[in-house]
Tab-separated table of C-alpha atoms in Angstrom:
chain	number	residue	atom	x	y	z
A	1	ASP	CA	2.401	-3.303	-14.432
A	2	SER	CA	-0.638	-2.647	-12.248
A	3	GLY	CA	-2.378	-0.376	-14.810
A	4	VAL	CA	-2.216	2.576	-12.443
A	5	THR	CA	-0.171	5.412	-13.800
A	6	GLN	CA	1.422	8.243	-11.929
A	7	THR	CA	3.307	11.358	-13.084
A	8	PRO	CA	5.809	12.632	-12.592
A	9	LYS	CA	8.172	9.782	-11.457
A	10	HIS	CA	10.482	12.193	-9.748
A	11	LEU	CA	10.028	15.690	-8.397
A	12	ILE	CA	12.679	17.937	-6.908
A	13	THR	CA	11.577	21.265	-5.509
A	14	ALA	CA	12.344	23.822	-2.824
A	15	THR	CA	10.781	24.499	0.598
A	16	GLY	CA	7.682	26.609	0.477
A	17	GLN	CA	6.863	25.586	-3.045
A	18	ARG	CA	3.689	23.844	-4.293
A	19	VAL	CA	3.467	20.677	-6.428
A	20	THR	CA	0.767	18.565	-8.053
A	21	LEU	CA	0.953	14.798	-8.355
A	22	ARG	CA	-1.289	13.117	-10.885
A	23	CYS	CA	-2.735	9.594	-10.944
A	24	SER	CA	-4.768	7.618	-13.479
A	25	PRO	CA	-6.561	4.628	-12.023
A	26	ARG	CA	-6.919	1.219	-13.775
A	27	SER	CA	-9.652	1.057	-16.335
A	28	GLY	CA	-12.997	0.431	-14.525
A	29	ASP	CA	-11.835	1.229	-10.989
A	30	LEU	CA	-13.813	3.924	-9.225
A	31	SER	CA	-11.763	4.289	-6.087
A	32	VAL	CA	-8.496	6.143	-5.783
A	33	TYR	CA	-6.221	6.184	-2.747
A	34	TRP	CA	-3.245	8.184	-1.837
A	35	TYR	CA	-0.438	6.937	0.347
A	36	GLN	CA	2.815	8.422	1.631
A	37	GLN	CA	5.876	6.274	2.250
A	38	SER	CA	8.785	7.574	4.276
A	39	LEU	CA	11.625	5.957	6.149
A	40	ASP	CA	10.420	7.131	9.545
A	41	GLN	CA	6.636	6.749	9.194
A	42	GLY	CA	6.434	3.834	6.769
A	43	LEU	CA	3.367	3.635	4.535
A	44	GLN	CA	0.548	6.059	5.668
A	45	PHE	CA	-2.885	6.361	4.133
A	46	LEU	CA	-3.693	9.917	3.184
A	47	ILE	CA	-7.088	10.071	1.507
A	48	GLN	CA	-9.566	8.012	-0.616
A	49	TYR	CA	-12.017	9.194	-3.404
A	50	TYR	CA	-14.796	7.147	-4.764
A	51	ASN	CA	-16.373	8.211	-8.026
A	52	GLY	CA	-15.515	11.749	-7.500
A	53	GLU	CA	-16.392	12.117	-3.775
A	54	GLU	CA	-14.144	11.969	-0.830
A	55	ARG	CA	-14.719	8.704	0.953
A	56	ALA	CA	-12.167	8.410	3.796
A	57	LYS	CA	-9.451	10.575	5.246
A	58	GLY	CA	-6.270	9.610	7.026
A	59	ASN	CA	-3.192	11.510	8.298
A	60	ILE	CA	-3.329	14.148	5.565
A	61	LEU	CA	-1.919	17.501	6.481
A	62	GLU	CA	-3.904	20.680	5.994
A	63	ARG	CA	-1.345	21.819	3.378
A	64	PHE	CA	-2.217	18.792	1.316
A	65	SER	CA	-5.379	18.536	-0.751
A	66	ALA	CA	-6.698	16.081	-3.349
A	67	GLN	CA	-9.566	15.747	-5.826
A	68	GLN	CA	-10.916	13.184	-8.245
A	69	PHE	CA	-12.114	14.433	-11.543
A	70	PRO	CA	-15.124	13.166	-13.701
A	71	ASP	CA	-12.723	11.083	-15.835
A	72	LEU	CA	-11.711	9.481	-12.505
A	73	HIS	CA	-8.053	10.667	-12.541
A	74	SER	CA	-6.891	12.216	-9.349
A	75	GLU	CA	-4.528	14.903	-8.221
A	76	LEU	CA	-2.743	15.431	-4.935
A	77	ASN	CA	-1.686	18.951	-4.287
A	78	LEU	CA	1.167	19.599	-1.759
A	79	SER	CA	1.712	23.234	-0.724
A	80	SER	CA	4.018	25.140	1.567
A	81	LEU	CA	6.465	22.235	1.243
A	82	GLU	CA	8.746	21.358	3.976
A	83	LEU	CA	11.925	19.126	4.132
A	84	GLY	CA	9.887	16.477	5.979
A	85	ASP	CA	7.496	16.128	3.015
A	86	SER	CA	10.145	14.415	1.077
A	87	ALA	CA	8.778	10.906	0.488
A	88	LEU	CA	7.429	8.427	-2.068
A	89	TYR	CA	3.802	9.209	-2.834
A	90	PHE	CA	1.681	6.301	-4.143
A	91	CYS	CA	-1.676	6.306	-5.690
A	92	ALA	CA	-3.638	3.118	-5.689
A	93	SER	CA	-7.002	2.259	-7.281
A	94	GLY	CA	-9.660	-0.358	-6.774
A	95	PHE	CA	-13.052	-1.283	-8.096
A	96	SER	CA	-14.807	-0.562	-4.785
A	97	THR	CA	-13.875	0.204	-1.245
A	98	TYR	CA	-13.392	-3.206	0.179
A	99	ASN	CA	-11.573	-4.823	-2.750
A	100	GLU	CA	-7.946	-5.084	-3.750
A	101	GLN	CA	-5.960	-1.929	-4.034
A	102	PHE	CA	-3.462	-1.762	-6.964
A	103	PHE	CA	-0.607	0.599	-6.620
A	104	GLY	CA	1.078	2.769	-9.160
A	105	PRO	CA	4.854	3.185	-9.422
A	106	GLY	CA	4.919	6.204	-7.152
A	107	THR	CA	6.175	9.771	-7.301
A	108	ARG	CA	9.431	10.404	-5.529
A	109	LEU	CA	9.278	13.907	-4.062
A	110	THR	CA	12.496	15.544	-2.843
A	111	VAL	CA	12.156	18.894	-1.103
A	112	LEU	CA	15.441	20.746	-0.792
B	1	SER	CA	0.057	4.616	13.570
B	2	GLN	CA	0.906	1.126	12.435
B	3	GLN	CA	-1.767	-1.532	12.822
B	4	GLY	CA	0.208	-4.435	11.588
B	5	GLU	CA	3.505	-5.750	12.823
B	6	GLU	CA	5.459	-8.158	10.733
B	7	ASP	CA	7.669	-10.810	12.062
B	8	PRO	CA	10.547	-11.246	11.429
B	9	GLN	CA	11.768	-7.883	10.284
B	10	ALA	CA	14.398	-9.614	8.140
B	11	LEU	CA	14.627	-13.104	6.761
B	12	SER	CA	17.515	-14.673	4.807
B	13	ILE	CA	17.097	-18.104	3.063
B	14	GLN	CA	18.551	-20.182	0.316
B	15	GLU	CA	16.822	-20.662	-3.016
B	16	GLY	CA	14.410	-23.539	-2.908
B	17	GLU	CA	13.587	-23.110	0.784
B	18	ASN	CA	10.186	-21.925	2.082
B	19	ALA	CA	9.813	-18.468	3.568
B	20	THR	CA	7.172	-17.701	6.201
B	21	MET	CA	6.334	-14.278	7.436
B	22	ASN	CA	3.828	-13.314	10.009
B	23	CYS	CA	1.619	-10.366	10.580
B	24	SER	CA	-0.218	-9.380	13.685
B	25	TYR	CA	-2.831	-6.648	13.982
B	26	LYS	CA	-4.842	-4.863	16.768
B	27	THR	CA	-8.434	-4.162	15.729
B	28	SER	CA	-11.161	-6.074	13.853
B	29	ILE	CA	-10.762	-6.146	10.149
B	30	ASN	CA	-12.785	-6.469	6.880
B	31	ASN	CA	-9.842	-7.796	4.886
B	32	LEU	CA	-6.029	-8.265	4.984
B	33	GLN	CA	-3.843	-7.780	1.913
B	34	TRP	CA	-0.207	-8.766	1.298
B	35	TYR	CA	2.063	-6.753	-0.896
B	36	ARG	CA	5.598	-7.146	-2.270
B	37	GLN	CA	7.858	-4.099	-2.769
B	38	ASN	CA	11.246	-4.186	-4.544
B	39	SER	CA	13.664	-1.615	-3.298
B	40	GLY	CA	12.088	1.865	-3.546
B	41	ARG	CA	9.573	0.780	-6.246
B	42	GLY	CA	5.927	0.312	-6.413
B	43	LEU	CA	3.908	-2.184	-4.330
B	44	VAL	CA	2.792	-5.352	-6.090
B	45	HIS	CA	-0.515	-6.807	-4.875
B	46	LEU	CA	-0.199	-10.439	-3.941
B	47	ILE	CA	-3.360	-11.633	-2.291
B	48	LEU	CA	-6.435	-10.447	-0.376
B	49	ILE	CA	-8.040	-12.478	2.334
B	50	ARG	CA	-11.356	-11.544	3.831
B	51	SER	CA	-12.170	-11.747	7.493
B	52	ASN	CA	-14.441	-14.782	6.931
B	53	GLU	CA	-11.778	-16.767	5.129
B	54	ARG	CA	-9.153	-18.841	6.843
B	55	GLU	CA	-6.797	-19.687	3.930
B	56	LYS	CA	-6.058	-18.780	0.371
B	57	HIS	CA	-3.632	-19.760	-2.273
B	58	SER	CA	-2.130	-18.235	-5.251
B	59	GLY	CA	0.659	-20.036	-7.152
B	60	ARG	CA	3.464	-20.469	-4.684
B	61	LEU	CA	1.834	-18.250	-2.041
B	62	ARG	CA	-0.267	-19.444	0.763
B	63	VAL	CA	-1.935	-17.077	3.209
B	64	THR	CA	-3.657	-17.905	6.363
B	65	LEU	CA	-5.838	-15.753	8.579
B	66	ASP	CA	-6.679	-16.346	12.232
B	67	THR	CA	-9.056	-13.627	13.386
B	68	SER	CA	-9.183	-15.004	16.943
B	69	LYS	CA	-5.439	-14.414	17.202
B	70	LYS	CA	-5.500	-11.306	15.006
B	71	SER	CA	-2.766	-12.733	12.924
B	72	SER	CA	-1.926	-13.725	9.409
B	73	SER	CA	0.904	-15.586	7.738
B	74	LEU	CA	2.366	-15.582	4.252
B	75	LEU	CA	4.103	-18.643	3.037
B	76	ILE	CA	6.231	-18.626	-0.134
B	77	THR	CA	7.221	-22.058	-1.208
B	78	ALA	CA	10.310	-23.014	-3.204
B	79	SER	CA	11.601	-19.509	-3.083
B	80	ARG	CA	13.656	-17.976	-5.827
B	81	ALA	CA	16.221	-15.169	-5.956
B	82	ALA	CA	13.517	-13.094	-7.667
B	83	ASP	CA	11.410	-13.259	-4.524
B	84	THR	CA	13.973	-10.960	-2.727
B	85	ALA	CA	11.910	-7.934	-1.718
B	86	SER	CA	10.126	-6.406	1.252
B	87	TYR	CA	6.722	-7.899	2.089
B	88	PHE	CA	3.951	-5.926	3.773
B	89	CYS	CA	0.713	-6.826	5.255
B	90	ALA	CA	-2.127	-4.286	5.170
B	91	THR	CA	-5.417	-4.436	6.975
B	92	GLY	CA	-8.699	-2.840	5.972
B	93	ASN	CA	-11.667	-2.293	8.349
B	94	ASN	CA	-15.407	-1.739	7.721
B	95	GLN	CA	-15.033	2.072	7.877
B	96	GLY	CA	-13.792	2.825	4.396
B	97	GLY	CA	-10.926	1.850	2.180
B	98	LYS	CA	-8.085	2.924	4.307
B	99	LEU	CA	-5.319	0.309	4.496
B	100	ILE	CA	-3.028	0.244	7.518
B	101	PHE	CA	0.423	-1.131	6.723
B	102	GLY	CA	2.867	-2.904	8.881
B	103	GLN	CA	6.618	-2.208	8.778
B	104	GLY	CA	7.337	-5.047	6.508
B	105	THR	CA	9.589	-8.057	6.309
B	106	GLU	CA	12.719	-7.844	4.271
B	107	LEU	CA	13.297	-11.164	2.548
B	108	SER	CA	16.645	-12.114	0.985
B	109	VAL	CA	16.763	-15.256	-1.060
B	110	LYS	CA	20.325	-16.241	-1.877
B	111	PRO	CA	21.031	-18.249	-5.091
């Protein structure tokens, strides 16, 4: 158990819908990272927040957005969902930017 | 885009043997991290090695880093059936916390 929690574990929804994935970092970690894992693209970095502020951005679609709240938990919002958005979404946390990143168990999103 | 390339893509060994996985990358890095993933589950952090380090150990794991060759290797000694998993290397640069993952090596340890 990494200490990073993610909810929900599984999410099944329809195309065009919007979902919110939630992540609570390990106690004391200020950085939160979001990654997407799919069979064709592998593990892709989406976005990083550090102490409430966006720090780095990767291959995140405009339909996706994230934020980190004052209590340091983070949410990833996915809207106008498409079949191709079906994937495992991981949250990771770390004490600071260049340290270890510890991953949560992931949310498996299925878009039908 | 994938920065790291793991080699081999798949590796099958007997319990008790050593397993070596290699990772090559393209651009300069701040650190390189190795992870293990059991089928469809979360990634478990194994070890982080910084760009100014050459070797690190953790239990049965030994990681080396050669920045001149832009490559790293992960050695698992005295492997166990429970080591069966996919192993990923991930590189971080000096421009933020983004990790770039390779495609992974699928290790199978037969009892």
